[in-house]
JSON list of C-alpha atoms in Angstrom, two decimals:
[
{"chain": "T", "resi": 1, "resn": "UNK", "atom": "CA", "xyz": [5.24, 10.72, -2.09]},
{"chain": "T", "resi": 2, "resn": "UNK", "atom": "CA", "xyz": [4.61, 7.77, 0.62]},
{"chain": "T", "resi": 3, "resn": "UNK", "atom": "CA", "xyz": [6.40, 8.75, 3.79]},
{"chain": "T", "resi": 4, "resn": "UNK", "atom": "CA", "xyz": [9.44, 5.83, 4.58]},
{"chain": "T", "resi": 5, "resn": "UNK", "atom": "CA", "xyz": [6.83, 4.24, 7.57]},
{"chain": "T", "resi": 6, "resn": "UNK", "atom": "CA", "xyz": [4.28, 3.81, 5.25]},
{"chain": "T", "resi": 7, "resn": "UNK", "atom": "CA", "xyz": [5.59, 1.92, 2.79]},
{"chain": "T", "resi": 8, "resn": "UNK", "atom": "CA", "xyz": [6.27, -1.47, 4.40]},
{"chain": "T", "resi": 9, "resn": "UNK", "atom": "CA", "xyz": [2.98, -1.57, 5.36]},
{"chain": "T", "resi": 10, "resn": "UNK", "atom": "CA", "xyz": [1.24, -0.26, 1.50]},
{"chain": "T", "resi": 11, "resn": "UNK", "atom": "CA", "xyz": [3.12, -3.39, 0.34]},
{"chain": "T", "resi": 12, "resn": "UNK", "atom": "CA", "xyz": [2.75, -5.72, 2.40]},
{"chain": "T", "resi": 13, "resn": "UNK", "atom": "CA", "xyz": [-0.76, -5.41, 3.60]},
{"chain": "T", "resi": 14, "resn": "UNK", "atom": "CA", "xyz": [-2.36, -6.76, 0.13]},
{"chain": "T", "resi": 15, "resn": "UNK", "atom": "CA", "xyz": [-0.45, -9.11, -0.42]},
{"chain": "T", "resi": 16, "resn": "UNK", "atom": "CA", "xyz": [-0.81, -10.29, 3.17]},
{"chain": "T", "resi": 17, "resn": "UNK", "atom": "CA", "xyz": [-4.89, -10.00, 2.93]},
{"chain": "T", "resi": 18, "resn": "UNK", "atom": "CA", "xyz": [-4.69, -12.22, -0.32]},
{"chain": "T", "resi": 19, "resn": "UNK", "atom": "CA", "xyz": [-2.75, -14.71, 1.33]},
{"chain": "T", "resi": 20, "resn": "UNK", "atom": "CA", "xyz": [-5.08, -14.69, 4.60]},
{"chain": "T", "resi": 21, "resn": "UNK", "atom": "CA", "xyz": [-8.53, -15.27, 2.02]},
{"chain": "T", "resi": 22, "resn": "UNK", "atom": "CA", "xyz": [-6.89, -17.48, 0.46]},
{"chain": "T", "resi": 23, "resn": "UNK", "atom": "CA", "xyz": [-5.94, -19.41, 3.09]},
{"chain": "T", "resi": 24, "resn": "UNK", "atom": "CA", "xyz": [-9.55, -19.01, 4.18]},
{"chain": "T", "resi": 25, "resn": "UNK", "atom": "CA", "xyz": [-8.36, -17.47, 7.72]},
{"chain": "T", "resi": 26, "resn": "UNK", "atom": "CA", "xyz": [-9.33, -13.36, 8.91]},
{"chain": "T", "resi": 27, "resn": "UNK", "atom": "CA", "xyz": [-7.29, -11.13, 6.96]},
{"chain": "T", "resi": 28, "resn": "UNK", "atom": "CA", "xyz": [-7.13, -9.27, 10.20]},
{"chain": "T", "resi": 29, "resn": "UNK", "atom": "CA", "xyz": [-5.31, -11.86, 12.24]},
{"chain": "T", "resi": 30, "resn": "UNK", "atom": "CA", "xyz": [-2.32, -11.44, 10.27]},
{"chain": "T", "resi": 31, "resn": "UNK", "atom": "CA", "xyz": [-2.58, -7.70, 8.74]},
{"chain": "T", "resi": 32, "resn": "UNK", "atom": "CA", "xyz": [-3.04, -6.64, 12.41]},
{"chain": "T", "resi": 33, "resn": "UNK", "atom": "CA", "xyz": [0.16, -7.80, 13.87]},
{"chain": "T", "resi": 34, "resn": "UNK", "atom": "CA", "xyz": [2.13, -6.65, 10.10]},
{"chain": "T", "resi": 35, "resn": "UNK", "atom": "CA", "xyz": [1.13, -3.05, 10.29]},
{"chain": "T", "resi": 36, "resn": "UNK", "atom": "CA", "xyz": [1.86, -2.64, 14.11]},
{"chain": "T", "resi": 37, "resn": "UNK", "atom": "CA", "xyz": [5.27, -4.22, 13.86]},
{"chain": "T", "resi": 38, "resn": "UNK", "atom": "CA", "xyz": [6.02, -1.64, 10.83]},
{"chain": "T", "resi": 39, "resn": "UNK", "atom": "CA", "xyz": [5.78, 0.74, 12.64]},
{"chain": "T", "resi": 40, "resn": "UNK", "atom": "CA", "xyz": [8.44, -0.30, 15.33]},
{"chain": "T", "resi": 41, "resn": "UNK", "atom": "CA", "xyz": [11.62, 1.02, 13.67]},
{"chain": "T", "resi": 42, "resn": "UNK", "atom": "CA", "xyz": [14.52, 1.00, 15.91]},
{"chain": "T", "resi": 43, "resn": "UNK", "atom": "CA", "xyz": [17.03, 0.01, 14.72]},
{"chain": "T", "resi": 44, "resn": "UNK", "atom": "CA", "xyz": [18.59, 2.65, 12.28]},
{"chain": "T", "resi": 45, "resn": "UNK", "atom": "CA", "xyz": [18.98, 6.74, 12.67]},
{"chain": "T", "resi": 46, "resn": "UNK", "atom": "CA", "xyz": [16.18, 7.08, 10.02]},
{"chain": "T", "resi": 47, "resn": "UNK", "atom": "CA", "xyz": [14.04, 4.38, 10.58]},
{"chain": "T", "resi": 48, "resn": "UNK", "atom": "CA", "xyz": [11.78, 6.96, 12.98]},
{"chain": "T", "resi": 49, "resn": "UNK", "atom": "CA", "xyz": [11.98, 11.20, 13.44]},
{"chain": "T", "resi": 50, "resn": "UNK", "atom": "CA", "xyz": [13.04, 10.04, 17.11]},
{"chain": "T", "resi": 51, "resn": "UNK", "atom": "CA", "xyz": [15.70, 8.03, 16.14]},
{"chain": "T", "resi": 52, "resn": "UNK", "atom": "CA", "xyz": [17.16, 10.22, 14.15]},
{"chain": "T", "resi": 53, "resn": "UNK", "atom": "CA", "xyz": [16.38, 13.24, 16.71]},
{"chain": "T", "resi": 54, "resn": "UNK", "atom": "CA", "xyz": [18.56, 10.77, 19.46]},
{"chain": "T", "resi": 55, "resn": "UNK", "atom": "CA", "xyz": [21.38, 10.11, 16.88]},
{"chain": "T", "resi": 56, "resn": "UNK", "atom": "CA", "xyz": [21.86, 13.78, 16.30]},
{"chain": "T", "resi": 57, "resn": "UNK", "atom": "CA", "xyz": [22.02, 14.80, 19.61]},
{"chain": "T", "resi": 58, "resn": "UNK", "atom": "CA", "xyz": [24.55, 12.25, 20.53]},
{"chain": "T", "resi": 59, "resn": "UNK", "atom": "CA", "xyz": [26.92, 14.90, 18.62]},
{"chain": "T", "resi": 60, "resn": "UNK", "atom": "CA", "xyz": [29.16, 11.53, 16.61]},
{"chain": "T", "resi": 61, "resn": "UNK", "atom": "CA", "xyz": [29.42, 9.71, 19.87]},
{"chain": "T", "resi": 62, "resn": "UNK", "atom": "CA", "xyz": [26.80, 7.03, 18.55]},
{"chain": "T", "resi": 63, "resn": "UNK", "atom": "CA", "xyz": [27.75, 5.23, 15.37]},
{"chain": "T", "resi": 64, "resn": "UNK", "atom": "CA", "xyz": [24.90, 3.39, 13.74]},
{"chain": "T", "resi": 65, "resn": "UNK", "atom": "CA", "xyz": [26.19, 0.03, 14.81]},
{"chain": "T", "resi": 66, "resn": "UNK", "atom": "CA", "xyz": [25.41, 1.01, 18.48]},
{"chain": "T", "resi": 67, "resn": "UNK", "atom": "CA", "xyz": [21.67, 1.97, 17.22]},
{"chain": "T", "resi": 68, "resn": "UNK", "atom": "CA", "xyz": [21.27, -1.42, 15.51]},
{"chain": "T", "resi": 69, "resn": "UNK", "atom": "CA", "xyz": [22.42, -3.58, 18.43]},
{"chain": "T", "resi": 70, "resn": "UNK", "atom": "CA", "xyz": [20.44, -1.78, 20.83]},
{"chain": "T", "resi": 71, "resn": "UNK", "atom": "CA", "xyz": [17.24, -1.94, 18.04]},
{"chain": "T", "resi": 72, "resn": "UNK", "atom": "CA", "xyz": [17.71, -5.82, 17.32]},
{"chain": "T", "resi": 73, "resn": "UNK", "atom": "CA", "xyz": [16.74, -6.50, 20.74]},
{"chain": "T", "resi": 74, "resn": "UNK", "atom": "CA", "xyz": [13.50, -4.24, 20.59]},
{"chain": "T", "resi": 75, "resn": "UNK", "atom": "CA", "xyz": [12.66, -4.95, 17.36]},
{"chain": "T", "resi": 76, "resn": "UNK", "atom": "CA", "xyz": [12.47, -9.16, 18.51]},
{"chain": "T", "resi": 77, "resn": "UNK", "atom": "CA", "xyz": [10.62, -7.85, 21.98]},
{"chain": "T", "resi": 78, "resn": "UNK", "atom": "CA", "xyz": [7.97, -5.89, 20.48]},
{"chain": "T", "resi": 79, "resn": "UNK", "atom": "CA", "xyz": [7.24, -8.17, 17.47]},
{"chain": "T", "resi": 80, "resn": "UNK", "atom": "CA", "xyz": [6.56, -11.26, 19.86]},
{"chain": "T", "resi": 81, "resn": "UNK", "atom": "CA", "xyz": [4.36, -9.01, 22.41]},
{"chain": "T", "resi": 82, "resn": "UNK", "atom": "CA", "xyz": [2.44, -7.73, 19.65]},
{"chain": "T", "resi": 83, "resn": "UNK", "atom": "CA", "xyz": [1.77, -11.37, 18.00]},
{"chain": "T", "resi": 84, "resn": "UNK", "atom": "CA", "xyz": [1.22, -12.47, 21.80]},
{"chain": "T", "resi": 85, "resn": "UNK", "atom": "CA", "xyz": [-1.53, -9.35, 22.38]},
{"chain": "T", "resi": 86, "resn": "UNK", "atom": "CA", "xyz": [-2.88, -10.17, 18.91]},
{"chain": "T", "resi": 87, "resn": "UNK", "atom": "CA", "xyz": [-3.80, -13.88, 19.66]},
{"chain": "T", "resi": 88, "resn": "UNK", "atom": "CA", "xyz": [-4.78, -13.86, 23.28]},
{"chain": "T", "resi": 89, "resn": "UNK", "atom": "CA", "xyz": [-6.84, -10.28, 23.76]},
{"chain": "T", "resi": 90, "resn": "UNK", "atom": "CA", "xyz": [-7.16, -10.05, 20.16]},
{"chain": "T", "resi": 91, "resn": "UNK", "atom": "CA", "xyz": [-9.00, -13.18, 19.47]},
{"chain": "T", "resi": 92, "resn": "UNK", "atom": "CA", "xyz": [-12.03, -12.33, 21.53]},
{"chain": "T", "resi": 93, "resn": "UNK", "atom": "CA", "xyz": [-12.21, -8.59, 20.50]},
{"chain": "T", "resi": 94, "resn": "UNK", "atom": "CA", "xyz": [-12.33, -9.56, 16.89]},
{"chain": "T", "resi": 95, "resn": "UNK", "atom": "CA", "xyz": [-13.07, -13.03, 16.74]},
{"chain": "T", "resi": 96, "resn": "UNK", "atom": "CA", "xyz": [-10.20, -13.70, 14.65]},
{"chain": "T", "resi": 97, "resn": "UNK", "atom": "CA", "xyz": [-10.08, -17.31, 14.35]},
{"chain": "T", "resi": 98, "resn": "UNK", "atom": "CA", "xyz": [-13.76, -18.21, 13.05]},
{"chain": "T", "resi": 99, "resn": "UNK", "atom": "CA", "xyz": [-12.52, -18.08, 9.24]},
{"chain": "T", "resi": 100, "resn": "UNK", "atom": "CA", "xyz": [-13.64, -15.64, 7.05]},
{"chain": "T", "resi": 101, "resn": "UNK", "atom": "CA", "xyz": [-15.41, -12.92, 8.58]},
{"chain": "T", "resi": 102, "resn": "UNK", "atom": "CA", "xyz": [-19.18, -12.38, 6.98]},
{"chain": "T", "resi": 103, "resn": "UNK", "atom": "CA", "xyz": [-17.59, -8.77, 5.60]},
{"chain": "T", "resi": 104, "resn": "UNK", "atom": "CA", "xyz": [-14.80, -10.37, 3.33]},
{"chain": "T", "resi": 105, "resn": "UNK", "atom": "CA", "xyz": [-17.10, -13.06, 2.31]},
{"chain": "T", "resi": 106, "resn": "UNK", "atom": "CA", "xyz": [-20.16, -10.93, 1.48]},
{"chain": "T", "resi": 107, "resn": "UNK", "atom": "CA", "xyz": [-17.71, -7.90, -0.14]},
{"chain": "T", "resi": 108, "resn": "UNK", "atom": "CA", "xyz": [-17.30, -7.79, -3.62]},
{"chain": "T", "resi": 109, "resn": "UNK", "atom": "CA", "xyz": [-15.37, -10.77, -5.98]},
{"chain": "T", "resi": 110, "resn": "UNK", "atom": "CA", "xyz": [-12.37, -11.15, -4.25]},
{"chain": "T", "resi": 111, "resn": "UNK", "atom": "CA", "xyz": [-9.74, -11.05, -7.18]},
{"chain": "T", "resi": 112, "resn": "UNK", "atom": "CA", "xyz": [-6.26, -11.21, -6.37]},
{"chain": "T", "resi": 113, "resn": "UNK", "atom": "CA", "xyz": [-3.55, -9.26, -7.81]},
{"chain": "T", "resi": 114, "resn": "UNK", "atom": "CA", "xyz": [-0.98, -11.44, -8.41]},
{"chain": "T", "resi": 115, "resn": "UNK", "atom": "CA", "xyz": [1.86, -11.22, -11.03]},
{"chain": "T", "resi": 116, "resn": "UNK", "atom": "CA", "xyz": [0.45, -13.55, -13.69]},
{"chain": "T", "resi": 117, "resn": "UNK", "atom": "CA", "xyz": [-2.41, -11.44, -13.84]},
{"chain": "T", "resi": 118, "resn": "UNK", "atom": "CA", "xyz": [-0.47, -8.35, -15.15]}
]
């Protein structure tokens, strides 16, 4: 079985990667920023194995309302530094907005995998 933080990102990332070809921009400037923002799960006891670690420990004096308002706020911080990193530092380390990089364009037929084609 897929552990609960990795399935966000096994669904999301191909369908984000067709979406970036076809839009002829670097799959990686938008499948970066997805799979580090799945992985930022704060606001419910079982999002994360700290979370839920916290909630326990808290012995019934945290409800799961208290976790989500205090997880909202994180969840909006870290997703807008990590799309912030990802287009100032991240640009020049991967060169993410020349178009398609010469490894998607050069890799085998791209064929997407969308629903008509099942």
């Amino acid at each position: 079985p897929i552990p609960l933080c990795a399935l966000p990102p096994t669904t999301l990332l191909p369908i984000i990667r067709d979406l970036a070809i076809k839009l002829n921009h670097n799959p990686l400037y938008w499948m970066l920023p997805a799979t580090l923002t799945c992985s930022c799960a704060f606001m419910l006891p079982v999002s994360t194995a700290p979370n839920a670690i916290v909630f326990e420990a808290q012995g019934g004096r945290m409800s799961t309302w208290d976790m989500m308002k205090a997880g909202l706020g994180m969840n909006i911080i870290t997703m807008i530094v990590i799309v912030g990193c990802i287009s100032t530092y991240g640009n020049p380390m991967f060169n993410l907005q020349g178009g398609l990089p010469d490894w998607v364009a050069n890799s085998t037929k791209f064929e997407s995998h969308s629903m008509e084609t099942l």
